[in-house]
């Protein structure tokens, strides 16, 4: 299976696969170019081995899910043309679309925080299991940036335009309980067991034959 410096795939029982976010040499996971590229490579592996996979768990080996994009890399983008910046933004956007389209159910185990691109990554999964102390949000607006990886569209479909606009304009992180009340979180569980609970959730989805495709269709309606 795929093994990178920021992302790895590991086989679980019952035909399940776990995509583990674990950026080496850093205390937190962030969507730098390396991580983006490796998630793309992992998704490509999953697509090419789809007949062997029953479901995907997305988890973090660190104390948080994904802190967001690596803004230290942004300065190099300022020298690019409009077309080049657009190409850069579309690259990870397409990765998340490919992740969302995998032909088996996907569950994100969100611990700590999932901010900006971290939340957009979680939104590309069919289901989200959040730790009770998790915080999620799209704080890009505080830097004068709009979510560019599908977050504004997926969030609007899931929580409605009015709530999504509030999230997008305020940039304030929201609690797991708020996320659950809005339908962004399918379950809120004790922080110390979020990964194990998310795995159990994925196993139940498969055992029950849950219509995960309907979850995707709702985001695209």
CSV table of C-alpha atoms in Angstrom, one decimal, residues 23-217:
chain,number,residue,atom,x,y,z
A,23,UNK,CA,3.2,14.7,8.5
A,24,UNK,CA,6.7,13.7,9.5
A,25,UNK,CA,9.0,16.2,11.1
A,26,UNK,CA,6.0,18.4,12.1
A,27,UNK,CA,3.9,18.6,15.3
A,28,UNK,CA,0.7,19.1,13.3
A,29,UNK,CA,-0.8,18.0,10.0
A,30,UNK,CA,-1.0,20.8,7.5
A,31,UNK,CA,-1.9,20.8,3.8
A,32,UNK,CA,1.4,21.8,2.4
A,33,UNK,CA,2.2,20.8,-1.1
A,34,UNK,CA,3.8,17.6,0.0
A,35,UNK,CA,0.7,16.5,1.9
A,36,UNK,CA,-1.6,17.5,-1.0
A,37,UNK,CA,0.5,15.5,-3.4
A,38,UNK,CA,0.6,12.4,-1.2
A,39,UNK,CA,-3.2,12.5,-0.6
A,40,UNK,CA,-3.6,12.5,-4.3
A,41,UNK,CA,-1.2,9.6,-4.7
A,42,UNK,CA,-3.1,7.7,-1.9
A,43,UNK,CA,-6.4,8.4,-3.6
A,44,UNK,CA,-5.0,7.2,-6.9
A,45,UNK,CA,-3.9,3.9,-5.3
A,46,UNK,CA,-7.4,3.5,-3.7
A,47,UNK,CA,-9.0,4.1,-7.1
A,48,UNK,CA,-6.9,1.6,-8.8
A,49,UNK,CA,-7.5,-1.0,-6.1
A,50,UNK,CA,-11.2,-0.2,-5.6
A,51,UNK,CA,-12.4,-3.8,-6.2
A,52,UNK,CA,-10.4,-4.9,-3.1
A,53,UNK,CA,-11.6,-2.2,-0.7
A,54,UNK,CA,-14.9,-2.2,1.2
A,55,UNK,CA,-14.5,1.1,3.0
A,56,UNK,CA,-12.1,3.9,3.9
A,57,UNK,CA,-11.3,5.4,7.3
A,58,UNK,CA,-9.5,8.8,7.3
A,59,UNK,CA,-7.7,9.5,10.6
A,60,UNK,CA,-4.8,11.4,12.1
A,61,UNK,CA,-1.8,10.1,14.0
A,62,UNK,CA,-1.4,13.5,15.6
A,63,UNK,CA,-3.4,15.4,18.2
A,64,UNK,CA,-5.4,17.1,15.5
A,65,UNK,CA,-6.8,16.2,12.2
A,66,UNK,CA,-5.5,19.0,9.8
A,67,UNK,CA,-4.7,22.5,10.9
A,68,UNK,CA,-5.3,23.9,7.4
A,69,UNK,CA,-3.1,25.0,4.5
A,70,UNK,CA,0.5,25.9,5.0
A,71,UNK,CA,0.3,29.7,4.6
A,72,UNK,CA,4.2,29.9,4.6
A,73,UNK,CA,4.0,28.5,1.1
A,74,UNK,CA,1.5,31.2,-0.1
A,75,UNK,CA,4.2,33.8,-0.7
A,76,UNK,CA,5.6,31.8,-3.6
A,77,UNK,CA,2.1,31.8,-5.2
A,78,UNK,CA,2.0,35.6,-5.3
A,79,UNK,CA,4.5,35.6,-8.2
A,80,UNK,CA,2.4,33.3,-10.3
A,81,UNK,CA,0.0,34.3,-13.0
A,82,UNK,CA,-3.8,34.1,-12.5
A,83,UNK,CA,-3.9,30.9,-14.7
A,84,UNK,CA,-1.1,29.3,-12.6
A,85,UNK,CA,-2.8,30.1,-9.3
A,86,UNK,CA,-6.1,28.7,-10.7
A,87,UNK,CA,-4.3,25.5,-11.7
A,88,UNK,CA,-2.8,25.2,-8.2
A,89,UNK,CA,-6.2,25.6,-6.5
A,90,UNK,CA,-7.9,23.2,-8.8
A,91,UNK,CA,-5.3,20.4,-8.2
A,92,UNK,CA,-6.3,19.7,-4.6
A,93,UNK,CA,-9.9,20.5,-5.3
A,94,UNK,CA,-9.9,17.7,-7.9
A,95,UNK,CA,-8.2,15.4,-5.4
A,96,UNK,CA,-11.1,15.9,-3.0
A,97,UNK,CA,-13.6,15.3,-5.7
A,98,UNK,CA,-11.8,12.0,-6.5
A,99,UNK,CA,-11.8,11.1,-2.9
A,100,UNK,CA,-15.5,11.8,-2.6
A,101,UNK,CA,-16.2,9.7,-5.7
A,102,UNK,CA,-14.5,6.5,-4.5
A,103,UNK,CA,-16.9,3.5,-4.9
A,104,UNK,CA,-17.1,2.6,-1.2
A,105,UNK,CA,-18.1,4.5,2.0
A,106,UNK,CA,-15.7,6.9,3.6
A,107,UNK,CA,-15.6,8.1,7.2
A,108,UNK,CA,-13.4,10.9,8.6
A,109,UNK,CA,-12.3,10.6,12.3
A,110,UNK,CA,-11.9,14.3,13.2
A,111,UNK,CA,-9.8,15.0,16.4
A,112,UNK,CA,-8.5,18.3,17.7
A,113,UNK,CA,-9.2,20.7,14.9
A,114,UNK,CA,-10.1,20.6,11.2
A,115,UNK,CA,-9.8,24.1,9.9
A,116,UNK,CA,-9.8,25.5,6.4
A,117,UNK,CA,-8.6,22.8,4.0
A,118,UNK,CA,-8.7,20.4,6.9
A,119,UNK,CA,-12.5,20.8,7.1
A,120,UNK,CA,-12.8,20.7,3.3
A,121,UNK,CA,-11.0,17.4,3.4
A,122,UNK,CA,-13.4,16.1,6.1
A,123,UNK,CA,-16.4,17.3,4.1
A,124,UNK,CA,-15.3,15.2,1.1
A,125,UNK,CA,-15.9,12.1,3.2
A,126,UNK,CA,-19.4,10.5,3.4
A,127,UNK,CA,-19.5,10.6,7.2
A,128,UNK,CA,-17.8,12.5,9.9
A,129,UNK,CA,-17.2,11.3,13.5
A,130,UNK,CA,-16.0,14.1,15.7
A,131,UNK,CA,-14.2,14.0,19.0
A,132,UNK,CA,-16.2,15.8,21.7
A,133,UNK,CA,-13.6,18.6,22.0
A,134,UNK,CA,-13.0,19.0,18.2
A,135,UNK,CA,-13.3,22.4,16.6
A,136,UNK,CA,-14.1,22.8,12.9
A,137,UNK,CA,-14.3,25.9,10.7
A,138,UNK,CA,-13.2,27.9,7.7
A,139,UNK,CA,-11.0,30.7,9.1
A,140,UNK,CA,-9.6,31.7,5.7
A,141,UNK,CA,-11.7,34.9,5.6
A,142,UNK,CA,-9.5,36.4,8.4
A,143,UNK,CA,-6.6,36.2,5.8
A,144,UNK,CA,-8.7,37.6,3.0
A,145,UNK,CA,-9.0,34.2,1.4
A,146,UNK,CA,-12.1,32.3,0.3
A,147,UNK,CA,-12.3,28.5,0.7
A,148,UNK,CA,-11.0,27.1,-2.6
A,149,UNK,CA,-11.3,23.4,-2.3
A,150,UNK,CA,-15.1,22.9,-2.4
A,151,UNK,CA,-15.8,23.9,1.2
A,152,UNK,CA,-18.2,26.7,0.4
A,153,UNK,CA,-20.3,24.4,-1.9
A,154,UNK,CA,-20.3,21.3,0.3
A,155,UNK,CA,-21.0,23.3,3.5
A,156,UNK,CA,-23.9,25.1,1.8
A,157,UNK,CA,-25.5,21.9,0.7
A,158,UNK,CA,-25.1,20.3,4.2
A,159,UNK,CA,-26.2,23.2,6.5
A,160,UNK,CA,-28.1,25.6,4.2
A,161,UNK,CA,-27.1,28.9,2.7
A,162,UNK,CA,-27.8,31.1,5.8
A,163,UNK,CA,-25.6,29.1,8.2
A,164,UNK,CA,-22.9,28.5,5.6
A,165,UNK,CA,-22.6,32.3,4.9
A,166,UNK,CA,-22.2,32.9,8.7
A,167,UNK,CA,-19.4,30.3,8.8
A,168,UNK,CA,-17.8,31.7,5.7
A,169,UNK,CA,-17.9,35.3,6.8
A,170,UNK,CA,-17.1,35.0,10.5
A,171,UNK,CA,-14.4,32.4,10.2
A,172,UNK,CA,-15.1,31.4,13.8
A,173,UNK,CA,-14.5,27.7,14.6
A,174,UNK,CA,-17.5,25.7,15.8
A,175,UNK,CA,-17.8,23.0,18.4
A,176,UNK,CA,-18.5,19.3,17.7
A,177,UNK,CA,-21.9,19.6,19.3
A,178,UNK,CA,-22.8,22.5,17.0
A,179,UNK,CA,-21.6,20.5,14.1
A,180,UNK,CA,-23.8,17.5,15.2
A,181,UNK,CA,-26.8,19.7,15.6
A,182,UNK,CA,-26.4,21.0,12.0
A,183,UNK,CA,-25.8,17.5,10.5
A,184,UNK,CA,-22.1,18.1,9.7
A,185,UNK,CA,-21.1,15.5,12.3
A,186,UNK,CA,-22.7,12.1,12.2
A,187,UNK,CA,-21.5,11.2,15.7
A,188,UNK,CA,-19.7,13.0,18.5
A,189,UNK,CA,-17.6,10.6,20.7
A,190,UNK,CA,-15.1,10.8,23.6
A,191,UNK,CA,-11.9,12.3,22.3
A,192,UNK,CA,-9.6,9.4,23.4
A,193,UNK,CA,-11.6,6.9,21.3
A,194,UNK,CA,-12.5,8.9,18.2
A,195,UNK,CA,-10.5,6.8,15.8
A,196,UNK,CA,-11.8,3.5,17.2
A,197,UNK,CA,-15.4,4.8,17.2
A,198,UNK,CA,-15.1,6.0,13.7
A,199,UNK,CA,-13.9,2.6,12.6
A,200,UNK,CA,-16.9,1.0,14.4
A,201,UNK,CA,-19.1,3.5,12.6
A,202,UNK,CA,-17.7,2.5,9.2
A,203,UNK,CA,-18.1,-1.2,10.0
A,204,UNK,CA,-21.8,-0.5,10.9
A,205,UNK,CA,-22.4,1.5,7.7
A,206,UNK,CA,-21.1,-1.5,5.7
A,207,UNK,CA,-23.0,-4.1,7.7
A,208,UNK,CA,-26.2,-2.2,7.5
A,209,UNK,CA,-25.9,-1.5,3.8
A,210,UNK,CA,-26.3,2.2,4.5
A,211,UNK,CA,-26.9,4.3,1.4
A,212,UNK,CA,-23.7,6.3,1.4
A,213,UNK,CA,-24.4,7.4,-2.2
A,214,UNK,CA,-27.4,9.3,-0.9
A,215,UNK,CA,-25.1,11.3,1.4
A,216,UNK,CA,-23.0,12.3,-1.6
A,217,UNK,CA,-26.0,13.1,-3.8
